[in-house]
mmCIF file of C-alpha atoms in Angstrom:
data_model
loop_
_atom_site.group_PDB
_atom_site.id
_atom_site.type_symbol
_atom_site.label_atom_id
_atom_site.label_comp_id
_atom_site.label_asym_id
_atom_site.label_seq_id
_atom_site.Cartn_x
_atom_site.Cartn_y
_atom_site.Cartn_z
ATOM 1 C CA MET A 510 13.074 -57.254 64.626
ATOM 2 C CA LYS A 511 15.283 -58.067 61.761
ATOM 3 C CA SER A 512 17.123 -55.200 60.234
ATOM 4 C CA ASN A 513 18.097 -54.841 56.368
ATOM 5 C CA ILE A 514 21.716 -53.478 57.186
ATOM 6 C CA ASN A 515 24.724 -55.719 57.907
ATOM 7 C CA LEU A 516 24.835 -54.995 61.530
ATOM 8 C CA ASN A 517 28.373 -56.620 61.921
ATOM 9 C CA GLU A 518 30.084 -53.684 59.735
ATOM 10 C CA TYR A 519 28.717 -51.225 62.539
ATOM 11 C CA ILE A 520 30.193 -53.273 65.448
ATOM 12 C CA ASP A 521 33.541 -52.556 67.398
ATOM 13 C CA HIS A 522 34.003 -55.935 69.164
ATOM 14 C CA THR A 523 35.138 -54.916 72.500
ATOM 15 C CA LEU A 524 36.890 -56.132 75.444
ATOM 16 C CA LEU A 525 38.265 -53.862 77.945
ATOM 17 C CA LYS A 526 37.613 -55.710 81.261
ATOM 18 C CA PRO A 527 40.622 -55.448 83.753
ATOM 19 C CA GLU A 528 40.597 -59.348 83.968
ATOM 20 C CA ALA A 529 40.979 -59.888 80.158
ATOM 21 C CA THR A 530 43.516 -62.750 79.262
ATOM 22 C CA LEU A 531 45.350 -63.502 76.378
ATOM 23 C CA SER A 532 43.315 -66.362 75.683
ATOM 24 C CA MET A 533 40.243 -63.972 75.718
ATOM 25 C CA ILE A 534 41.798 -61.547 73.419
ATOM 26 C CA ASP A 535 42.464 -64.576 71.039
ATOM 27 C CA THR A 536 38.911 -65.614 71.057
ATOM 28 C CA LEU A 537 37.890 -61.805 70.628
ATOM 29 C CA CYS A 538 40.198 -61.475 67.443
ATOM 30 C CA LYS A 539 38.811 -64.873 66.110
ATOM 31 C CA GLU A 540 35.207 -63.866 66.546
ATOM 32 C CA ALA A 541 36.013 -60.592 64.851
ATOM 33 C CA LYS A 542 37.296 -62.234 61.776
ATOM 34 C CA THR A 543 34.411 -64.910 61.844
ATOM 35 C CA TYR A 544 31.671 -62.357 61.954
ATOM 36 C CA TYR A 545 33.351 -59.539 59.934
ATOM 37 C CA PHE A 546 33.139 -56.853 62.534
ATOM 38 C CA LYS A 547 34.404 -53.370 61.720
ATOM 39 C CA ALA A 548 37.117 -53.467 64.753
ATOM 40 C CA VAL A 549 38.327 -54.995 67.800
ATOM 41 C CA CYS A 550 38.592 -52.439 70.785
ATOM 42 C CA ILE A 551 41.118 -53.782 73.280
ATOM 43 C CA ASN A 552 43.572 -52.139 75.940
ATOM 44 C CA PRO A 553 46.862 -50.871 74.762
ATOM 45 C CA PHE A 554 48.798 -54.062 75.974
ATOM 46 C CA TYR A 555 47.125 -56.102 73.778
ATOM 47 C CA VAL A 556 47.407 -54.083 70.550
ATOM 48 C CA ASN A 557 50.341 -55.842 69.146
ATOM 49 C CA ARG A 558 49.073 -59.090 69.649
ATOM 50 C CA ALA A 559 45.541 -58.131 67.993
ATOM 51 C CA VAL A 560 47.415 -56.847 64.989
ATOM 52 C CA THR A 561 49.202 -60.156 64.522
ATOM 53 C CA LEU A 562 45.904 -61.921 65.000
ATOM 54 C CA LEU A 563 44.048 -59.741 62.396
ATOM 55 C CA LYS A 564 46.728 -59.620 59.669
ATOM 56 C CA ASN A 565 45.311 -60.167 56.372
ATOM 57 C CA SER A 566 41.731 -59.372 57.563
ATOM 58 C CA ASN A 567 39.765 -56.148 57.125
ATOM 59 C CA VAL A 568 39.165 -55.959 60.778
ATOM 60 C CA LYS A 569 40.634 -52.819 62.362
ATOM 61 C CA VAL A 570 42.367 -52.564 65.515
ATOM 62 C CA CYS A 571 41.155 -49.800 67.786
ATOM 63 C CA THR A 572 42.550 -49.213 71.512
ATOM 64 C CA VAL A 573 41.857 -46.656 74.166
ATOM 65 C CA VAL A 574 43.772 -43.853 75.721
ATOM 66 C CA GLY A 575 43.385 -42.087 79.153
ATOM 67 C CA PHE A 576 41.013 -44.831 79.775
ATOM 68 C CA PRO A 577 38.673 -45.153 81.793
ATOM 69 C CA LEU A 578 38.690 -41.723 83.833
ATOM 70 C CA GLY A 579 40.154 -39.401 81.376
ATOM 71 C CA ALA A 580 42.295 -37.642 84.086
ATOM 72 C CA ASN A 581 45.724 -38.351 82.765
ATOM 73 C CA THR A 582 48.001 -35.683 81.921
ATOM 74 C CA THR A 583 48.154 -34.552 78.415
ATOM 75 C CA GLN A 584 51.433 -35.712 77.925
ATOM 76 C CA THR A 585 50.647 -39.249 79.081
ATOM 77 C CA LYS A 586 47.770 -39.343 76.667
ATOM 78 C CA VAL A 587 50.017 -38.208 73.968
ATOM 79 C CA ALA A 588 52.570 -40.990 74.809
ATOM 80 C CA GLU A 589 49.962 -43.660 75.025
ATOM 81 C CA THR A 590 48.740 -42.331 71.422
ATOM 82 C CA ILE A 591 52.138 -42.539 69.950
ATOM 83 C CA ASN A 592 53.053 -45.907 71.301
ATOM 84 C CA ALA A 593 49.428 -47.465 70.401
ATOM 85 C CA ILE A 594 49.906 -46.238 66.679
ATOM 86 C CA LYS A 595 53.877 -47.608 66.725
ATOM 87 C CA ASP A 596 52.353 -50.877 67.943
ATOM 88 C CA GLY A 597 49.888 -51.009 64.923
ATOM 89 C CA ALA A 598 46.527 -49.390 66.246
ATOM 90 C CA GLN A 599 44.546 -47.925 63.407
ATOM 91 C CA GLU A 600 41.971 -46.359 65.729
ATOM 92 C CA ILE A 601 42.138 -44.395 69.034
ATOM 93 C CA ASP A 602 39.619 -44.020 71.390
ATOM 94 C CA VAL A 603 40.474 -41.193 73.957
ATOM 95 C CA VAL A 604 38.406 -40.156 77.159
ATOM 96 C CA ILE A 605 38.068 -36.598 77.416
ATOM 97 C CA ASN A 606 39.213 -34.795 80.612
ATOM 98 C CA ILE A 607 35.872 -35.128 82.484
ATOM 99 C CA GLY A 608 36.668 -33.101 85.303
ATOM 100 C CA ALA A 609 37.887 -30.050 83.408
ATOM 101 C CA LEU A 610 35.004 -30.410 81.047
ATOM 102 C CA LYS A 611 32.693 -30.068 84.207
ATOM 103 C CA ASP A 612 34.792 -27.125 85.513
ATOM 104 C CA ASN A 613 34.113 -25.581 82.157
ATOM 105 C CA ASP A 614 37.799 -25.455 81.726
ATOM 106 C CA GLN A 615 37.120 -25.333 77.932
ATOM 107 C CA LYS A 616 40.698 -24.235 76.875
ATOM 108 C CA LEU A 617 42.342 -27.155 78.901
ATOM 109 C CA VAL A 618 40.052 -29.729 77.326
ATOM 110 C CA LEU A 619 40.589 -28.390 73.962
ATOM 111 C CA GLN A 620 44.146 -28.309 74.333
ATOM 112 C CA ASP A 621 44.185 -31.903 75.612
ATOM 113 C CA LEU A 622 42.345 -33.176 72.813
ATOM 114 C CA GLN A 623 44.232 -31.322 70.318
ATOM 115 C CA ALA A 624 47.473 -32.657 71.456
ATOM 116 C CA VAL A 625 46.198 -36.222 71.142
ATOM 117 C CA ARG A 626 44.933 -35.313 67.470
ATOM 118 C CA ASN A 627 48.154 -33.970 66.498
ATOM 119 C CA ALA A 628 49.705 -37.271 67.621
ATOM 120 C CA CYS A 629 47.464 -39.129 65.114
ATOM 121 C CA PRO A 630 48.669 -39.330 61.469
ATOM 122 C CA SER A 631 45.721 -38.537 59.029
ATOM 123 C CA ASN A 632 45.367 -42.358 58.491
ATOM 124 C CA ILE A 633 44.334 -42.730 62.119
ATOM 125 C CA ILE A 634 40.789 -42.621 63.254
ATOM 126 C CA LEU A 635 40.335 -40.688 66.526
ATOM 127 C CA LYS A 636 37.146 -41.101 68.741
ATOM 128 C CA VAL A 637 36.511 -38.925 71.662
ATOM 129 C CA ILE A 638 34.758 -40.308 74.616
ATOM 130 C CA ILE A 639 32.671 -37.902 76.760
ATOM 131 C CA GLU A 640 30.970 -40.181 79.243
ATOM 132 C CA CYS A 641 27.536 -39.001 78.717
ATOM 133 C CA SER A 642 26.174 -40.190 82.048
ATOM 134 C CA LEU A 643 28.178 -38.009 83.965
ATOM 135 C CA LEU A 644 27.492 -34.718 82.226
ATOM 136 C CA THR A 645 24.562 -32.315 82.011
ATOM 137 C CA THR A 646 22.969 -31.510 78.602
ATOM 138 C CA GLU A 647 24.950 -28.112 78.582
ATOM 139 C CA GLN A 648 28.207 -29.821 79.212
ATOM 140 C CA LYS A 649 27.208 -32.600 76.548
ATOM 141 C CA ILE A 650 26.671 -29.872 74.018
ATOM 142 C CA ILE A 651 30.017 -28.155 74.879
ATOM 143 C CA ALA A 652 31.775 -31.528 74.596
ATOM 144 C CA CYS A 653 30.177 -31.638 71.103
ATOM 145 C CA GLN A 654 31.426 -28.545 70.105
ATOM 146 C CA LEU A 655 35.100 -29.054 71.271
ATOM 147 C CA VAL A 656 35.298 -32.529 69.615
ATOM 148 C CA THR A 657 34.130 -30.860 66.441
ATOM 149 C CA LYS A 658 36.833 -28.046 66.836
ATOM 150 C CA VAL A 659 39.720 -30.560 67.064
ATOM 151 C CA LYS A 660 38.340 -32.552 64.008
ATOM 152 C CA ALA A 661 37.999 -35.866 65.692
ATOM 153 C CA ASP A 662 36.429 -38.399 63.543
ATOM 154 C CA PHE A 663 33.964 -39.748 65.988
ATOM 155 C CA ILE A 664 32.333 -38.655 69.294
ATOM 156 C CA LYS A 665 31.740 -41.549 71.708
ATOM 157 C CA THR A 666 29.101 -41.811 74.376
ATOM 158 C CA SER A 667 30.538 -43.890 77.288
ATOM 159 C CA THR A 668 33.401 -45.780 78.462
ATOM 160 C CA GLY A 669 31.237 -48.446 79.795
ATOM 161 C CA PHE A 670 32.655 -47.945 83.399
ATOM 162 C CA ALA A 671 30.383 -45.244 84.619
ATOM 163 C CA ASN A 672 26.748 -45.595 85.727
ATOM 164 C CA GLY A 673 24.910 -45.559 82.416
ATOM 165 C CA GLY A 674 25.659 -46.336 78.756
ATOM 166 C CA ALA A 675 24.335 -44.966 75.442
ATOM 167 C CA THR A 676 20.921 -43.676 75.011
ATOM 168 C CA VAL A 677 18.831 -42.779 72.078
ATOM 169 C CA ALA A 678 18.266 -39.314 73.557
ATOM 170 C CA ASP A 679 22.076 -38.613 73.811
ATOM 171 C CA ILE A 680 22.876 -40.078 70.384
ATOM 172 C CA LYS A 681 20.294 -37.369 68.868
ATOM 173 C CA LEU A 682 21.711 -34.366 71.065
ATOM 174 C CA MET A 683 24.982 -35.328 69.745
ATOM 175 C CA LYS A 684 23.671 -35.311 66.252
ATOM 176 C CA ALA A 685 22.382 -32.076 66.442
ATOM 177 C CA ASN A 686 25.442 -30.496 67.996
ATOM 178 C CA ILE A 687 28.657 -32.096 66.129
ATOM 179 C CA GLY A 688 29.802 -30.769 62.769
ATOM 180 C CA PRO A 689 29.241 -32.752 59.555
ATOM 181 C CA HIS A 690 32.574 -34.516 59.653
ATOM 182 C CA VAL A 691 31.998 -36.024 63.120
ATOM 183 C CA ALA A 692 30.508 -39.412 63.390
ATOM 184 C CA ILE A 693 29.047 -41.134 66.444
ATOM 185 C CA LYS A 694 29.912 -44.153 68.492
ATOM 186 C CA ALA A 695 27.268 -45.616 70.597
ATOM 187 C CA SER A 696 28.760 -47.779 73.355
ATOM 188 C CA GLY A 697 27.720 -48.929 76.909
ATOM 189 C CA GLY A 698 24.595 -51.426 77.444
ATOM 190 C CA ILE A 699 23.951 -52.417 74.010
ATOM 191 C CA LYS A 700 22.667 -56.194 74.319
ATOM 192 C CA ASN A 701 20.731 -56.917 71.360
ATOM 193 C CA GLU A 702 19.774 -55.948 67.659
ATOM 194 C CA ASP A 703 16.860 -53.764 68.888
ATOM 195 C CA ASP A 704 19.354 -51.756 70.900
ATOM 196 C CA ALA A 705 21.700 -51.526 68.262
ATOM 197 C CA MET A 706 19.013 -50.474 65.581
ATOM 198 C CA ALA A 707 17.752 -47.938 68.013
ATOM 199 C CA MET A 708 21.109 -46.360 68.030
ATOM 200 C CA ILE A 709 21.840 -46.495 64.276
ATOM 201 C CA ASN A 710 18.449 -45.148 63.786
ATOM 202 C CA ALA A 711 19.232 -42.041 65.942
ATOM 203 C CA GLY A 712 22.300 -41.303 64.139
ATOM 204 C CA ALA A 713 25.231 -43.813 65.446
ATOM 205 C CA THR A 714 27.523 -45.172 62.522
ATOM 206 C CA ARG A 715 29.572 -47.505 65.100
ATOM 207 C CA ILE A 716 28.451 -49.510 68.026
ATOM 208 C CA GLY A 717 30.888 -50.347 70.887
ATOM 209 C CA THR A 718 29.841 -53.565 72.455
ATOM 210 C CA SER A 719 31.117 -56.904 73.913
ATOM 211 C CA ASN A 720 27.929 -58.325 72.833
ATOM 212 C CA GLY A 721 28.596 -58.291 69.292
ATOM 213 C CA VAL A 722 28.139 -62.120 68.660
ATOM 214 C CA ALA A 723 24.930 -62.236 70.655
ATOM 215 C CA ILE A 724 23.587 -59.175 68.743
ATOM 216 C CA ILE A 725 23.989 -60.358 65.232
ATOM 217 C CA SER A 726 22.891 -63.885 66.402
ATOM 218 C CA GLY A 727 19.638 -62.330 67.509
ATOM 219 C CA HIS A 728 20.365 -63.329 71.027
ATOM 220 C CA GLU A 729 20.008 -61.339 74.308
ATOM 221 C CA ALA A 730 23.129 -60.611 76.095
ATOM 222 C CA LYS A 731 22.999 -61.139 80.078
ATOM 223 C CA GLY A 732 25.955 -58.743 80.752
ATOM 224 C CA GLY A 733 29.091 -56.788 79.241
ATOM 225 C CA TYR A 734 29.995 -53.684 77.869
#
């Protein structure tokens, strides 16, 4: 079903695979410019290269912190954040401390996220990945409250590395429990236009996917993030 929105403007064109090569990053950035995607989302090692490749375009450079497990120390997450921004990253997707959240150590989770938030200047977009497939409904709601409290810009469903990705039910749950200043990024398992539109209609304003070209071309992706 064809949509009346510009789907490309919602997509974070993503390549986070451990086997990613420089030529694959170059292709990702070329596609992002060709299709006018919102951003590329890449591992920190490639930020500087992506910034160079995307110079004089409107495509943002997003990278990940504490990825994919979220179990790095706070000091490590802060150092990753500072270094990524120094390299030119404009958006940071940080993984919440999943184990601490499941232990209901809200103080630790809050302090961890606040430290990363404090490391981001006001012009840097911060997204918090909560890994929905590993959480109970109650834990997802608590995560929404904590993300709201630290004034993150986005809450994000998944890393793409756990079992399960974005679902419409999770997007709706997030929408009902985040503050008005927090947006939603749906990621994981979004393979076609119908998948993307279902997430957007539920409340997502960003789509994280490695299948962006297939989605806006009206094709079904066979795999990927």
